[in-house]
mmCIF file of C-alpha atoms in Angstrom:
data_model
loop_
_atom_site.group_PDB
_atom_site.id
_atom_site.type_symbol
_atom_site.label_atom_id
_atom_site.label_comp_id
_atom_site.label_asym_id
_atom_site.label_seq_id
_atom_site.Cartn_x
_atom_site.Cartn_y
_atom_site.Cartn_z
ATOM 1 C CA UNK D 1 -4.949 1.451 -13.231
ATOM 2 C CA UNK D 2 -9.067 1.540 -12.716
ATOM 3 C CA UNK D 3 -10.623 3.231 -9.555
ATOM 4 C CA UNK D 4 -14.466 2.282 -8.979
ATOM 5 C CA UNK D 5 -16.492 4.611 -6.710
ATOM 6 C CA UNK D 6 -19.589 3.065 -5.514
ATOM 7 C CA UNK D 7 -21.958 5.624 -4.675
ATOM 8 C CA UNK D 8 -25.168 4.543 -2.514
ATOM 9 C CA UNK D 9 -27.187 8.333 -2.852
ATOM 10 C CA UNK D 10 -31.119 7.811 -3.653
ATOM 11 C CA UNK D 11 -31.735 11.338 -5.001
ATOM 12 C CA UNK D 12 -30.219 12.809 -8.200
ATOM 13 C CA UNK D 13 -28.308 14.933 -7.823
ATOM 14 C CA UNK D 14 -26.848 13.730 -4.275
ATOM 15 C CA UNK D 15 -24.977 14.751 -1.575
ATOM 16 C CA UNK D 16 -23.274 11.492 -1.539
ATOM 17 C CA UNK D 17 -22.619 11.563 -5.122
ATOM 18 C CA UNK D 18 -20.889 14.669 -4.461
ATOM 19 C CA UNK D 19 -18.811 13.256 -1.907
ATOM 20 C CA UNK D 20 -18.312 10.477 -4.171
ATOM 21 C CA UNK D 21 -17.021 12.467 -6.774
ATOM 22 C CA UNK D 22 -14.376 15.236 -4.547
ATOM 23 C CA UNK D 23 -13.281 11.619 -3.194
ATOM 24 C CA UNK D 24 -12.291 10.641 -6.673
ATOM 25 C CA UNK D 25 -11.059 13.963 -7.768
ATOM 26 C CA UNK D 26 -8.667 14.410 -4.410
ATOM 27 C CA UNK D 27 -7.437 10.882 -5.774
ATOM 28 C CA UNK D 28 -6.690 11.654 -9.327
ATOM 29 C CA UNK D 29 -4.559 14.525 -8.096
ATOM 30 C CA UNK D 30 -2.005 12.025 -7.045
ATOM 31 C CA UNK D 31 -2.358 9.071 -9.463
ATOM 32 C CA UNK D 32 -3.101 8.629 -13.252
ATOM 33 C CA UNK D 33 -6.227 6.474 -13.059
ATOM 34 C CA UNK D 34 -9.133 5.617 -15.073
ATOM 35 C CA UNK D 35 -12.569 6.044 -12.924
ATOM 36 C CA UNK D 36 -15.603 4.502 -13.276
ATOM 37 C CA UNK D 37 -18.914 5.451 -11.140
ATOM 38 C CA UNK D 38 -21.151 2.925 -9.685
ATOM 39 C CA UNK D 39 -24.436 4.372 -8.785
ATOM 40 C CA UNK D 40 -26.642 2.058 -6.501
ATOM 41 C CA UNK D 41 -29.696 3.596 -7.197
ATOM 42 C CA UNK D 42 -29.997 2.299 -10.902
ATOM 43 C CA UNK D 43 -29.348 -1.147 -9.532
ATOM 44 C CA UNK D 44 -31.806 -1.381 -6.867
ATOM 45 C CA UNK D 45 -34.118 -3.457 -8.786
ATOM 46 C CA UNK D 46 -31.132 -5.768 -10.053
ATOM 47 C CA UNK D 47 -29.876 -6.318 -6.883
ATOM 48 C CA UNK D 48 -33.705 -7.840 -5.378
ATOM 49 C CA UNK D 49 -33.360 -9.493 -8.693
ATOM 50 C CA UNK D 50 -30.307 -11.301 -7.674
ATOM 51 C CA UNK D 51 -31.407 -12.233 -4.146
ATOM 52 C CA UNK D 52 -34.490 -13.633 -5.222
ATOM 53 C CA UNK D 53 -33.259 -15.632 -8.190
ATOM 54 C CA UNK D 54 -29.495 -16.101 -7.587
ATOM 55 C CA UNK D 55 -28.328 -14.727 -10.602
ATOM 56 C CA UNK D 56 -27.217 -11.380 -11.346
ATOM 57 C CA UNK D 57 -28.676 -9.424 -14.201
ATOM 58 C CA UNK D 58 -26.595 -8.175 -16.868
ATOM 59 C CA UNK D 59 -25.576 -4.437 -15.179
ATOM 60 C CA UNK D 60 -25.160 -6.001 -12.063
ATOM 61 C CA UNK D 61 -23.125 -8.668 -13.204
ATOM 62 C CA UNK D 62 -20.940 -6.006 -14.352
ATOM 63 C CA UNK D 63 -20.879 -3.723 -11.957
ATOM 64 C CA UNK D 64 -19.475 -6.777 -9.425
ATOM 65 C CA UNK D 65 -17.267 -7.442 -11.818
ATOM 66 C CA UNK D 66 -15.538 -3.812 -12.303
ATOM 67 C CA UNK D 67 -15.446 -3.821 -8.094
ATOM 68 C CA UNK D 68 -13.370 -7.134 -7.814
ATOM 69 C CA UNK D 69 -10.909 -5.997 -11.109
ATOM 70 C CA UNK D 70 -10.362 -2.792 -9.330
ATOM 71 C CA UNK D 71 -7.052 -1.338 -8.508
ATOM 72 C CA UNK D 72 -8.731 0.761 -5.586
ATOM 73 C CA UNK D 73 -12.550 1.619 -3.966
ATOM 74 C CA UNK D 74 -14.283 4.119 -2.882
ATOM 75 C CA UNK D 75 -17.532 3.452 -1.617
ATOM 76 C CA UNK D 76 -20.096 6.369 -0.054
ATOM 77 C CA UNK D 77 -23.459 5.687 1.389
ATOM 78 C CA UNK D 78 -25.609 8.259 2.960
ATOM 79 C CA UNK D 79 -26.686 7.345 6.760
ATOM 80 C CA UNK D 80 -30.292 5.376 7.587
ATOM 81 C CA UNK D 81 -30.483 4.509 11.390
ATOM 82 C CA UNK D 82 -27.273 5.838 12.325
ATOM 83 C CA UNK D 83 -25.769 2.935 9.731
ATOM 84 C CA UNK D 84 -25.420 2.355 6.181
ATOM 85 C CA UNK D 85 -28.182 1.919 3.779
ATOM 86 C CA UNK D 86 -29.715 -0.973 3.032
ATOM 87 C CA UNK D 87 -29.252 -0.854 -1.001
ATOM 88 C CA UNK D 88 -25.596 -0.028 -0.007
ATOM 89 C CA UNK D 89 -25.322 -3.447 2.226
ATOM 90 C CA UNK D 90 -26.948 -5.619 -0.054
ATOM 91 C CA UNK D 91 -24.711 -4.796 -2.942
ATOM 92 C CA UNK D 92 -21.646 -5.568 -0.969
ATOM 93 C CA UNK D 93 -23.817 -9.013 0.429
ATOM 94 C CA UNK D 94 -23.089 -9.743 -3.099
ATOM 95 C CA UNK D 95 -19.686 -9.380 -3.361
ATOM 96 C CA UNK D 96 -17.448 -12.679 -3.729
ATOM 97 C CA UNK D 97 -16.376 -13.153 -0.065
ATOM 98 C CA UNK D 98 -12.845 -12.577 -1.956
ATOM 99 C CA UNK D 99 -12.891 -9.980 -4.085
ATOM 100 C CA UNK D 100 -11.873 -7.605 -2.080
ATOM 101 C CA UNK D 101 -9.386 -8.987 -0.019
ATOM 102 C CA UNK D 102 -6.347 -6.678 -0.082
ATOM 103 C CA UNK D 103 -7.858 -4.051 -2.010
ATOM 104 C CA UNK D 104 -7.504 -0.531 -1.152
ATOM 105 C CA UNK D 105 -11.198 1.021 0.003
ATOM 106 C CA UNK D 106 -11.319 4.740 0.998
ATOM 107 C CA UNK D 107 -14.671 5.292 2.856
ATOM 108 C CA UNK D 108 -17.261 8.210 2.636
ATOM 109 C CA UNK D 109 -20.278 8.554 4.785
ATOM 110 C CA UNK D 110 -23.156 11.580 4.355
ATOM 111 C CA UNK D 111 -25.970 12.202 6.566
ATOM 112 C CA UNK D 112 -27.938 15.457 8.194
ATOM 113 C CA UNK D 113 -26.270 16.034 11.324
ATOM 114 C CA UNK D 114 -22.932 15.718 12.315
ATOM 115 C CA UNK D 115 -24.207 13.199 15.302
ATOM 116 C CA UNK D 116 -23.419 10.478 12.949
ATOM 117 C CA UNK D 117 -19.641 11.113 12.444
ATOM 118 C CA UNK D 118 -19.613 7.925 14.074
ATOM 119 C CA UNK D 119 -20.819 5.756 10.702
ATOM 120 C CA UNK D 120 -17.241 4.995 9.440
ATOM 121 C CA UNK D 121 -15.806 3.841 12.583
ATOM 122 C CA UNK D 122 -18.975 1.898 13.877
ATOM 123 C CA UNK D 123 -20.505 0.379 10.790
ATOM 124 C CA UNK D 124 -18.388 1.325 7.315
ATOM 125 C CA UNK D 125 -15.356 -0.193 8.690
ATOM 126 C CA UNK D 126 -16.065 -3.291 10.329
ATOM 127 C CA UNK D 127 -17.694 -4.179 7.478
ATOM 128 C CA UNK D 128 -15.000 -3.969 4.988
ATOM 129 C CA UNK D 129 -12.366 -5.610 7.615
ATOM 130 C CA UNK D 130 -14.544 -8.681 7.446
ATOM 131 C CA UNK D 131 -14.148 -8.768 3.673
ATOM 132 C CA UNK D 132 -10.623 -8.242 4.317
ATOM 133 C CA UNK D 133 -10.107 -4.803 2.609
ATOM 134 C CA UNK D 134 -7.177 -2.503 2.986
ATOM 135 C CA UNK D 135 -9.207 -0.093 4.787
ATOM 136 C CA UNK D 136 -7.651 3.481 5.114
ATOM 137 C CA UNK D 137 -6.882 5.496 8.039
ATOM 138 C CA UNK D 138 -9.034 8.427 7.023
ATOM 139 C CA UNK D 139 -12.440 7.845 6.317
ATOM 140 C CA UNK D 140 -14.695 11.199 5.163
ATOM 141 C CA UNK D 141 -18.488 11.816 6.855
ATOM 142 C CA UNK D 142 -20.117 14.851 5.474
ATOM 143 C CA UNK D 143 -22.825 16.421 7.841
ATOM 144 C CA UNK D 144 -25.028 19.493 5.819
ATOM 145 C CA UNK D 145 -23.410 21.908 7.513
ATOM 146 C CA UNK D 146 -19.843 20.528 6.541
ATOM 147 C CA UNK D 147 -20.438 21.695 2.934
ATOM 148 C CA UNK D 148 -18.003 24.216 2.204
ATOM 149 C CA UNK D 149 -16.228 24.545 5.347
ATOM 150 C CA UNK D 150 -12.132 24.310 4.979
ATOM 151 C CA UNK D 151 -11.840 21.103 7.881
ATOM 152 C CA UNK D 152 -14.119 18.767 4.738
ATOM 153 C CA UNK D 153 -12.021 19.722 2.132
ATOM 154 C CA UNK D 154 -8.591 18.858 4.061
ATOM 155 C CA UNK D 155 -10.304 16.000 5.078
ATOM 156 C CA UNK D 156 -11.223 14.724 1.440
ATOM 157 C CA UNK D 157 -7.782 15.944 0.469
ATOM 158 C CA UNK D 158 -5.955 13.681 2.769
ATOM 159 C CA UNK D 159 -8.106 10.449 2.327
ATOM 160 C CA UNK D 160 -7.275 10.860 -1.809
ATOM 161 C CA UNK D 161 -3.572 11.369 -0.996
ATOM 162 C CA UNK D 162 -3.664 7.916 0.768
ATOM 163 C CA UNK D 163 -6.009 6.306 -1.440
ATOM 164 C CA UNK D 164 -3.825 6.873 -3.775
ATOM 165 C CA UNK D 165 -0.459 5.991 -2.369
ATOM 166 C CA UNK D 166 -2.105 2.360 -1.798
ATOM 167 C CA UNK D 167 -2.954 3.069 -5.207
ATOM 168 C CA UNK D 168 -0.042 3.725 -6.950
ATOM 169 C CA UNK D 169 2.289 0.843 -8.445
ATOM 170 C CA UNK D 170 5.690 0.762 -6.488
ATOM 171 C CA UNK D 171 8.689 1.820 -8.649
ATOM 172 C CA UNK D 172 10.812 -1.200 -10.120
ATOM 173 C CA UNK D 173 14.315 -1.463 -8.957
ATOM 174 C CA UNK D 174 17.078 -0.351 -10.950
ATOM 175 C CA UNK D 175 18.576 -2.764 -13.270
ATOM 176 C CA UNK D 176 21.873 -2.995 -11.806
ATOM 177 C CA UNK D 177 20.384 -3.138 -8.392
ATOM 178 C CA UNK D 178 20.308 -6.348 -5.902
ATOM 179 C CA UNK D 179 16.950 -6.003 -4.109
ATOM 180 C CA UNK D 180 17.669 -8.846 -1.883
ATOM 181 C CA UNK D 181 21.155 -7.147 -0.788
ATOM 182 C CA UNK D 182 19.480 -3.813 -0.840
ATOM 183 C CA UNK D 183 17.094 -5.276 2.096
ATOM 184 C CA UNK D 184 19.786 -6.179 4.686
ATOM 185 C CA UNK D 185 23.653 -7.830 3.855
ATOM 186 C CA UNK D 186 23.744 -11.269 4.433
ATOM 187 C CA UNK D 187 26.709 -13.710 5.301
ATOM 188 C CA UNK D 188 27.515 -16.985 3.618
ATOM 189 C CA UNK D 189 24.944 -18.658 5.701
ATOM 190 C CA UNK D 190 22.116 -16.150 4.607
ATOM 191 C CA UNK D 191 21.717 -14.262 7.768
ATOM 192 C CA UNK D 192 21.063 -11.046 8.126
ATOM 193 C CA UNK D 193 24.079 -9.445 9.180
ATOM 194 C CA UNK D 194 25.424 -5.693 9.382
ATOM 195 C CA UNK D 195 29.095 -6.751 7.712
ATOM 196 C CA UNK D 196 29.001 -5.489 4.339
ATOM 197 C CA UNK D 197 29.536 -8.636 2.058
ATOM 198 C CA UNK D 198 32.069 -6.665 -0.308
ATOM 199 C CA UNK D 199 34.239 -6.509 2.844
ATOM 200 C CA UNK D 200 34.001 -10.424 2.893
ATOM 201 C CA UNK D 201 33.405 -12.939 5.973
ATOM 202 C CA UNK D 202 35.735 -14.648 8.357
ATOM 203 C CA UNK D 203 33.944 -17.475 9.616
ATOM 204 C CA UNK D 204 34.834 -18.716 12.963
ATOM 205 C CA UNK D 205 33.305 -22.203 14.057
ATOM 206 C CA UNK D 206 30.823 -22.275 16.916
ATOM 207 C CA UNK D 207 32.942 -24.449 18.698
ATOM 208 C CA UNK D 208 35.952 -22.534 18.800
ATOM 209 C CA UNK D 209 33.363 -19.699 20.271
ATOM 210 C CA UNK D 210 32.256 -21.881 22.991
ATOM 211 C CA UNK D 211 36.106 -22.948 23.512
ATOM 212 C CA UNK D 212 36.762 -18.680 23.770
ATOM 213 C CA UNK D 213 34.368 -18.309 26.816
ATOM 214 C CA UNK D 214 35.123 -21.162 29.099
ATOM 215 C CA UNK D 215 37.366 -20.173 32.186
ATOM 216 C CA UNK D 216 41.109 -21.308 32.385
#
């Protein structure tokens, strides 16, 4: 099981590297997974590269690559204009419109002031509906003054529990288990019924029903 973080942060070190990184760590609590880090910053060039020519360089090619194989996503950008950043946008622009359909994205937003809580709901999220993620209920923003305070750290805890419950391969049946009866019993026909079949069926024509109702 891979998890690929895409972090957007222009500085080094980052805030939203380091938001990027608790995400992943919250996760791995939960769920053996291999990570690998995607940092935006040392693909800007590759990514004007790929608009302008419509190919993607070599680093870029794989870094779209490890996104779409990915079990699970978490993507951070720091906030420009109350909204993602622009190098965060255009690598998702390049995205197959498919490649992350169904996949599990937790979302992480920093910025200066906490007036921009906003980001995940207004901008992070839409986006990844249209390119039909699985887009968790908790999504983290990180104002400065959230930085060590207990309500960010139960926040970041919470989003890697459900990142990685999405995560996490479901449990195969037992061998001597009937998943289909397991779901619901069924009678002869294949309905859904609540008669246990080990107790076995009496079936009684619909016409003799009808006969049972009309009036002497």
């Amino acid at each position: 099981m891979k998890i690929v973080v895409v972090s957007a942060g222009l500085s080094s070190p980052s805030s939203t590297r380091l938001l990027a990184d608790r995400l992943a760590a919250a996760t791995l609590q939960h769920v053996d997974a291999e990570t690998e880090v995607i940092e935006l910053r040392e693909l800007a060039t590759e990514i004007a590269q790929h608009f302008v020519t419509g190919f993607p360089p070599a680093r870029l090619a794989a870094a779209l690559d490890a996104v779409a194989a990915a079990d699970g996503l978490i993507a951070v950008t720091p906030v420009f204009a109350a909204s993602y950043s622009g190098l965060f946008k255009s690598f998702f622009d390049l995205i197959d419109k498919d490649a992350l359909t169904g996949k599990p994205v937790l979302l992480g937003a920093t910025g200066g002031t906490a007036r921009h809580s906003l980001v995940t709901e207004h901008a992070l999220r839409p986006l990844f509906t249209y390119l039909r993620a699985l887009v968790l209920p908790t999504a983290v923003y990180a104002a400065s003054e959230d930085w060590g305070e207990e309500g960010l750290a139960q926040r970041i805890a919470r989003a890697g529990t459900e990142l990685a419950r999405f995560t996490a391969p479901a449990p195969a049946p037992a061998p001597d288990v009937d998943t289909a009866a397991a779901i619901a019993p069924r009678s002869p026909t294949g309905a859904i019924t609540s008669v246990d079949p080990a107790d076995g069926f009496v079936t009684v024509p619909f016409e003799q029903r009808l006969a049972a109702l009309r009036v002497p």
